[in-house]
Amino acid sequence: MAAHQWTPRWRGKRVSPLPYLLILPTLVFVVLFTIYPTFQVIRSSQVYYHPSRPDRARETDLNLPGIEVESRSIRGPHDVGLAYFRAMFDPSTDEGAIFFRVLGNTLLYAVVTVSASMALAFLFAMMVNRAAKWIGLARVALFYPTMLPMVSAATIWLFFFTPDYGLFNSALQVFGYSGPQNWVINKDLALGSLIIVAIWKDAGYLMIFYLAGMQNLPAEIYEAADLDGASWWVKTVRITLPLLRRTTLFVSVVAVISAFQNIDHALVLTYQLVSGEADLLLYEIYKQRFILQNYGFANALTVVMILLLLVFTLSNFFLSERSTEARA
């Protein structure tokens, strides 16, 4: 006689617990290491706290909108509610001036590095997606910058940017460049130097995803296009790019997140050499948190960065799914 196997029911239907048990470990890690820290950061962004200041009470103006002057500790902590966010979106405050400057720098940095890196990655993948002798060496050469730590890549480029005899300036002079030589301390060129290093570092990494996608495309479609006399450009625009739509979505999400997370090369190339013209959002968070020890403002900036990445990622996936359903 077979033993009776108990199965839970939900609204009259049998529900197997196995799928929920399998995802339980992942859910626990997500809650502990992603959701809980996020709520902690949101809560900490409502607290004024400068641990480097003495714990001395006096008439203190926190210089935050809606917070009155009163006798309090100049160190904190003080609950200030959403004052940091109100200050960030008011350009007349110090926090607002900093926020709009680093947000503009970060958006420019992300737009240029992501678009240029993805275009180069697609071009590189097209170049090495063929059977040829020594093609493996070409793939390794294009992927090589990815294997370097960002600090090492920035150090190499610090030599390239050296005035007068640096490789980058020497190459530009061949094409008639006669502008400023020291890019990393020039307020108009410092952000450009960070963008160049990031593109050089990321293009080979993104190429791997495009190359893997191209190698899984059905050959029959290209054979049919050849029989119809389609040119290389037509096959690229009408076949390859549409079929790699999901790969492009994934690559764009990875590239944007990477653009917001880059800070190492800024610490090597432009650290304290320019007065804010090349500061990125994550760099400003680091400066406010560890150098100026303005914990509340650093946490408020972190909340904004999380929201920006969350909105971009969700909207990207949402638009992709709607496009897929529309084509079905």
Coordinates of C-alpha atoms in Angstrom, one line a residue:
M1 CA 0.0 0.0 0.0
A2 CA 1.5 3.3 -1.1
A3 CA 2.0 5.9 1.6
H4 CA -0.2 9.0 1.3
Q5 CA 1.8 12.0 0.2
W6 CA 0.5 15.3 1.7
T7 CA 0.5 18.3 -0.6
P8 CA -0.6 21.8 0.5
R9 CA -3.5 23.4 -1.2
W10 CA -4.2 27.0 -2.2
R11 CA -7.7 28.0 -3.2
G12 CA -8.5 24.3 -3.9
K13 CA -5.5 23.6 -6.0
R14 CA -2.5 21.5 -5.1
V15 CA 0.7 23.6 -4.6
S16 CA 4.1 21.9 -4.7
P17 CA 6.5 23.5 -2.1
L18 CA 9.6 22.4 -3.9
P19 CA 10.0 25.5 -6.2
Y20 CA 9.6 27.8 -3.2
L21 CA 12.2 25.8 -1.2
L22 CA 14.6 26.0 -4.0
I23 CA 14.4 29.8 -4.3
L24 CA 14.4 30.3 -0.5
P25 CA 18.3 30.5 -0.1
T26 CA 18.5 33.1 -2.9
L27 CA 15.6 35.1 -1.3
V28 CA 17.3 35.1 2.1
F29 CA 20.6 36.4 0.6
V30 CA 18.7 39.1 -1.4
V31 CA 16.9 40.2 1.7
L32 CA 20.0 40.2 3.9
F33 CA 22.5 41.8 1.5
T34 CA 20.4 43.9 -0.8
I35 CA 17.0 44.9 0.5
Y36 CA 17.9 45.4 4.2
P37 CA 21.0 47.5 3.5
T38 CA 18.9 49.6 1.1
F39 CA 16.4 50.4 3.7
Q40 CA 19.2 51.2 6.2
V41 CA 20.7 53.7 3.7
I42 CA 17.3 55.3 3.2
R43 CA 16.9 55.6 7.0
S44 CA 20.5 57.0 7.4
S45 CA 19.9 59.6 4.7
Q46 CA 17.5 61.3 7.2
V47 CA 20.2 61.6 9.9
Y48 CA 22.7 64.5 10.3
Y49 CA 26.0 63.0 11.6
H50 CA 29.6 64.3 11.4
P51 CA 31.6 61.9 13.5
S52 CA 34.9 63.9 13.0
R53 CA 33.4 66.9 14.9
P54 CA 33.6 67.2 18.7
D55 CA 30.5 66.2 20.6
R56 CA 29.9 69.8 21.9
A57 CA 26.5 71.4 22.3
R58 CA 26.0 75.0 21.1
E59 CA 23.8 77.1 18.9
T60 CA 24.1 75.2 15.6
D61 CA 22.8 75.9 12.1
L62 CA 22.8 72.7 10.1
N63 CA 22.4 74.7 6.9
L64 CA 19.6 72.4 5.8
P65 CA 16.2 73.6 4.5
G66 CA 13.4 73.5 7.2
I67 CA 15.9 72.8 10.1
E68 CA 15.9 75.6 12.7
V69 CA 18.9 76.9 14.5
E70 CA 19.0 75.6 18.1
S71 CA 21.3 74.4 20.8
R72 CA 22.5 70.9 19.8
S73 CA 25.6 68.8 19.4
I74 CA 27.7 69.9 16.4
R75 CA 28.4 66.2 15.8
G76 CA 25.0 64.7 15.9
P77 CA 23.2 62.5 15.2
H78 CA 20.1 64.6 14.6
D79 CA 17.0 63.4 12.7
V80 CA 16.5 65.9 9.9
G81 CA 13.8 64.0 7.9
L82 CA 14.0 64.7 4.1
A83 CA 16.1 67.9 4.6
Y84 CA 19.1 66.5 2.6
F85 CA 16.9 65.7 -0.3
R86 CA 15.3 69.2 -0.2
A87 CA 18.8 70.7 -0.2
M88 CA 20.0 68.5 -3.0
F89 CA 17.2 69.7 -5.3
D90 CA 17.7 73.4 -4.4
P91 CA 20.6 74.8 -6.5
S92 CA 21.1 77.7 -4.1
T93 CA 22.3 75.4 -1.3
D94 CA 25.8 73.9 -1.1
E95 CA 24.4 70.4 -1.4
G96 CA 22.3 71.4 -4.4
A97 CA 25.3 72.9 -6.2
I98 CA 27.3 69.8 -5.6
F99 CA 24.5 67.4 -6.6
F100 CA 23.7 69.1 -9.9
R101 CA 27.4 69.3 -10.8
V102 CA 28.1 65.6 -10.1
L103 CA 24.8 64.5 -11.7
G104 CA 25.6 66.4 -14.9
N105 CA 29.2 64.9 -15.0
T106 CA 27.9 61.4 -14.3
L107 CA 25.1 61.5 -17.0
L108 CA 27.6 62.9 -19.6
Y109 CA 30.2 60.3 -18.5
A110 CA 27.6 57.5 -18.7
V111 CA 26.1 58.5 -22.1
V112 CA 29.5 58.8 -23.8
T113 CA 31.2 55.8 -22.3
V114 CA 28.1 53.4 -22.7
S115 CA 27.4 54.4 -26.3
A116 CA 31.0 54.4 -27.4
S117 CA 31.9 51.2 -25.5
M118 CA 28.8 49.4 -27.0
A119 CA 29.6 50.6 -30.5
L120 CA 33.2 49.5 -30.3
A121 CA 32.2 46.2 -28.6
F122 CA 29.8 45.4 -31.5
L123 CA 32.5 46.4 -34.1
F124 CA 35.2 44.3 -32.4
A125 CA 32.8 41.3 -32.2
M126 CA 32.0 41.6 -35.9
M127 CA 35.8 41.7 -36.6
V128 CA 36.7 38.6 -34.7
N129 CA 33.5 36.5 -35.4
R130 CA 35.1 34.5 -38.1
A131 CA 37.2 31.4 -38.5
A132 CA 40.7 32.5 -39.4
K133 CA 44.3 31.6 -38.4
W134 CA 45.4 33.5 -35.2
I135 CA 41.9 34.9 -34.6
G136 CA 42.3 33.8 -31.0
L137 CA 45.2 36.2 -30.5
A138 CA 43.1 39.0 -31.9
R139 CA 40.3 38.2 -29.4
V140 CA 42.8 38.1 -26.5
A141 CA 44.3 41.4 -27.6
L142 CA 40.9 43.1 -27.7
F143 CA 39.9 41.6 -24.4
Y144 CA 43.3 42.3 -22.7
P145 CA 42.4 45.7 -21.1
T146 CA 39.5 44.0 -19.3
M147 CA 41.9 41.7 -17.4
L148 CA 43.7 44.7 -15.9
P149 CA 42.5 46.2 -12.6
M150 CA 41.1 49.7 -13.1
V151 CA 43.9 51.1 -11.0
S152 CA 46.5 49.5 -13.3
A153 CA 44.7 50.7 -16.4
A154 CA 44.5 54.3 -15.0
T155 CA 48.2 54.1 -14.1
I156 CA 49.1 53.1 -17.7
W157 CA 47.0 56.0 -19.0
L158 CA 48.6 58.4 -16.5
F159 CA 51.8 57.7 -18.5
F160 CA 49.9 58.1 -21.8
F161 CA 48.6 61.5 -20.7
T162 CA 52.1 62.8 -19.6
P163 CA 52.6 66.2 -21.1
D164 CA 55.1 66.7 -24.0
Y165 CA 56.3 63.1 -24.4
G166 CA 53.2 61.0 -23.4
L167 CA 52.0 58.5 -26.0
F168 CA 48.5 60.0 -26.2
N169 CA 49.7 63.6 -26.7
S170 CA 52.4 62.4 -29.2
A171 CA 49.7 60.6 -31.2
L172 CA 47.4 63.6 -31.2
Q173 CA 50.3 65.9 -32.4
V174 CA 50.7 63.7 -35.5
F175 CA 47.1 64.8 -36.4
G176 CA 47.9 68.4 -35.7
Y177 CA 46.7 68.7 -32.1
S178 CA 48.2 71.7 -30.3
G179 CA 45.9 72.1 -27.3
P180 CA 46.5 71.6 -23.6
Q181 CA 48.9 68.8 -22.8
N182 CA 48.1 67.8 -19.2
W183 CA 44.6 66.4 -19.5
V184 CA 44.2 65.2 -15.9
I185 CA 44.6 68.6 -14.3
N186 CA 42.8 70.6 -17.0
K187 CA 39.3 71.4 -15.8
D188 CA 37.9 71.2 -19.4
L189 CA 39.7 67.9 -20.2
A190 CA 39.8 66.0 -16.9
L191 CA 36.4 64.4 -17.4
G192 CA 37.3 63.5 -21.0
S193 CA 40.4 61.7 -19.7
L194 CA 38.2 59.5 -17.4
I195 CA 35.9 58.8 -20.3
I196 CA 38.8 57.7 -22.6
V197 CA 40.1 55.3 -20.0
A198 CA 36.7 53.8 -19.3
I199 CA 36.0 53.2 -23.0
W200 CA 39.4 51.5 -23.4
K201 CA 38.8 49.3 -20.4
D202 CA 35.1 48.3 -21.1
A203 CA 34.9 47.8 -24.9
G204 CA 36.7 44.4 -24.8
Y205 CA 34.6 43.2 -21.9
L206 CA 31.3 44.0 -23.7
M207 CA 32.6 42.5 -26.9
I208 CA 32.5 39.0 -25.2
F209 CA 28.7 39.2 -24.9
Y210 CA 28.2 40.3 -28.5
L211 CA 30.6 37.7 -29.7
A212 CA 28.7 34.9 -27.8
G213 CA 25.4 36.2 -29.2
M214 CA 26.7 36.3 -32.8
Q215 CA 28.0 32.8 -32.6
N216 CA 24.6 31.5 -31.7
L217 CA 22.8 33.2 -34.6
P218 CA 21.3 30.7 -37.1
A219 CA 23.5 30.4 -40.2
E220 CA 20.6 29.6 -42.5
I221 CA 19.3 33.2 -42.3
Y222 CA 22.6 34.6 -43.6
E223 CA 22.8 31.9 -46.3
A224 CA 19.3 33.0 -47.5
A225 CA 20.4 36.6 -47.4
D226 CA 23.5 35.8 -49.5
L227 CA 21.2 34.1 -52.0
D228 CA 19.1 37.3 -52.2
G229 CA 22.3 39.3 -52.7
A230 CA 22.1 41.3 -49.4
S231 CA 25.1 43.5 -48.7
W232 CA 27.1 43.4 -45.5
W233 CA 25.4 46.5 -44.3
V234 CA 21.9 45.2 -45.0
K235 CA 22.7 41.9 -43.1
T236 CA 24.1 43.8 -40.2
V237 CA 21.2 46.3 -39.9
R238 CA 18.3 44.0 -40.9
I239 CA 19.4 40.7 -39.4
T240 CA 22.3 40.9 -36.9
L241 CA 21.2 43.9 -34.8
P242 CA 17.5 42.8 -34.5
L243 CA 18.5 39.3 -33.5
L244 CA 20.9 40.6 -30.9
R245 CA 18.2 42.8 -29.4
R246 CA 18.2 41.0 -26.0
T247 CA 22.0 40.9 -26.0
T248 CA 22.0 44.6 -26.5
L249 CA 19.6 45.1 -23.7
F250 CA 21.8 43.1 -21.3
V251 CA 24.9 44.8 -22.5
S252 CA 23.4 48.3 -22.0
V253 CA 22.3 47.4 -18.4
V254 CA 25.7 46.1 -17.6
A255 CA 27.5 49.1 -19.2
V256 CA 25.3 51.7 -17.4
I257 CA 25.7 50.1 -14.0
S258 CA 29.5 49.9 -14.6
A259 CA 29.5 53.6 -15.6
F260 CA 27.9 54.5 -12.3
Q261 CA 30.3 52.2 -10.3
N262 CA 33.6 53.5 -11.7
I263 CA 35.7 55.4 -9.2
D264 CA 39.2 53.8 -9.2
H265 CA 40.5 55.6 -12.3
A266 CA 39.2 59.0 -10.9
L267 CA 41.2 58.3 -7.6
V268 CA 44.4 57.7 -9.7
L269 CA 44.0 60.3 -12.4
T270 CA 42.2 63.4 -11.1
Y271 CA 42.1 63.0 -7.3
Q272 CA 42.3 66.5 -5.8
L273 CA 43.8 67.8 -9.1
V274 CA 40.7 69.5 -10.4
S275 CA 38.1 71.4 -8.3
G276 CA 35.0 69.3 -9.0
E277 CA 34.8 69.5 -12.8
A278 CA 35.5 65.8 -13.1
D279 CA 33.7 64.5 -10.0
L280 CA 31.3 61.6 -10.6
L281 CA 28.4 60.6 -8.4
L282 CA 30.1 57.6 -6.8
Y283 CA 33.3 59.6 -6.3
E284 CA 31.3 62.4 -4.5
I285 CA 29.7 59.7 -2.3
Y286 CA 33.2 58.5 -1.4
K287 CA 34.4 62.0 -0.7
Q288 CA 31.5 63.0 1.5
R289 CA 31.5 59.7 3.4
F290 CA 35.2 59.1 4.0
I291 CA 37.0 62.4 3.5
L292 CA 34.5 65.1 4.7
Q293 CA 32.6 62.6 6.9
N294 CA 29.2 64.1 6.0
Y295 CA 27.4 60.8 6.5
G296 CA 23.8 62.1 5.9
F297 CA 24.6 63.8 2.6
A298 CA 26.6 60.7 1.4
N299 CA 23.7 58.4 2.2
A300 CA 21.2 60.8 0.4
L301 CA 23.4 60.7 -2.7
T302 CA 23.5 56.9 -2.4
V303 CA 19.7 56.7 -2.4
V304 CA 19.6 58.9 -5.5
M305 CA 22.1 56.6 -7.3
I306 CA 20.1 53.5 -6.4
L307 CA 16.9 55.1 -7.7
L308 CA 18.5 56.1 -10.9
L309 CA 19.9 52.6 -11.6
L310 CA 16.6 51.0 -10.5
V311 CA 14.5 53.1 -12.8
F312 CA 16.8 52.6 -15.7
T313 CA 17.0 48.9 -15.3
L314 CA 13.3 48.3 -14.8
S315 CA 12.2 50.6 -17.6
N316 CA 14.7 49.0 -19.9
F317 CA 13.4 45.5 -19.2
F318 CA 9.8 46.7 -19.3
L319 CA 10.2 48.3 -22.7
S320 CA 12.0 45.2 -24.0
E321 CA 9.2 42.9 -22.8
R322 CA 6.6 45.1 -24.4
S323 CA 8.5 45.1 -27.7
T324 CA 8.8 41.3 -27.6
E325 CA 5.1 40.9 -26.9
A326 CA 4.3 43.3 -29.8
R327 CA 6.4 41.3 -32.2
A328 CA 4.8 38.0 -31.1

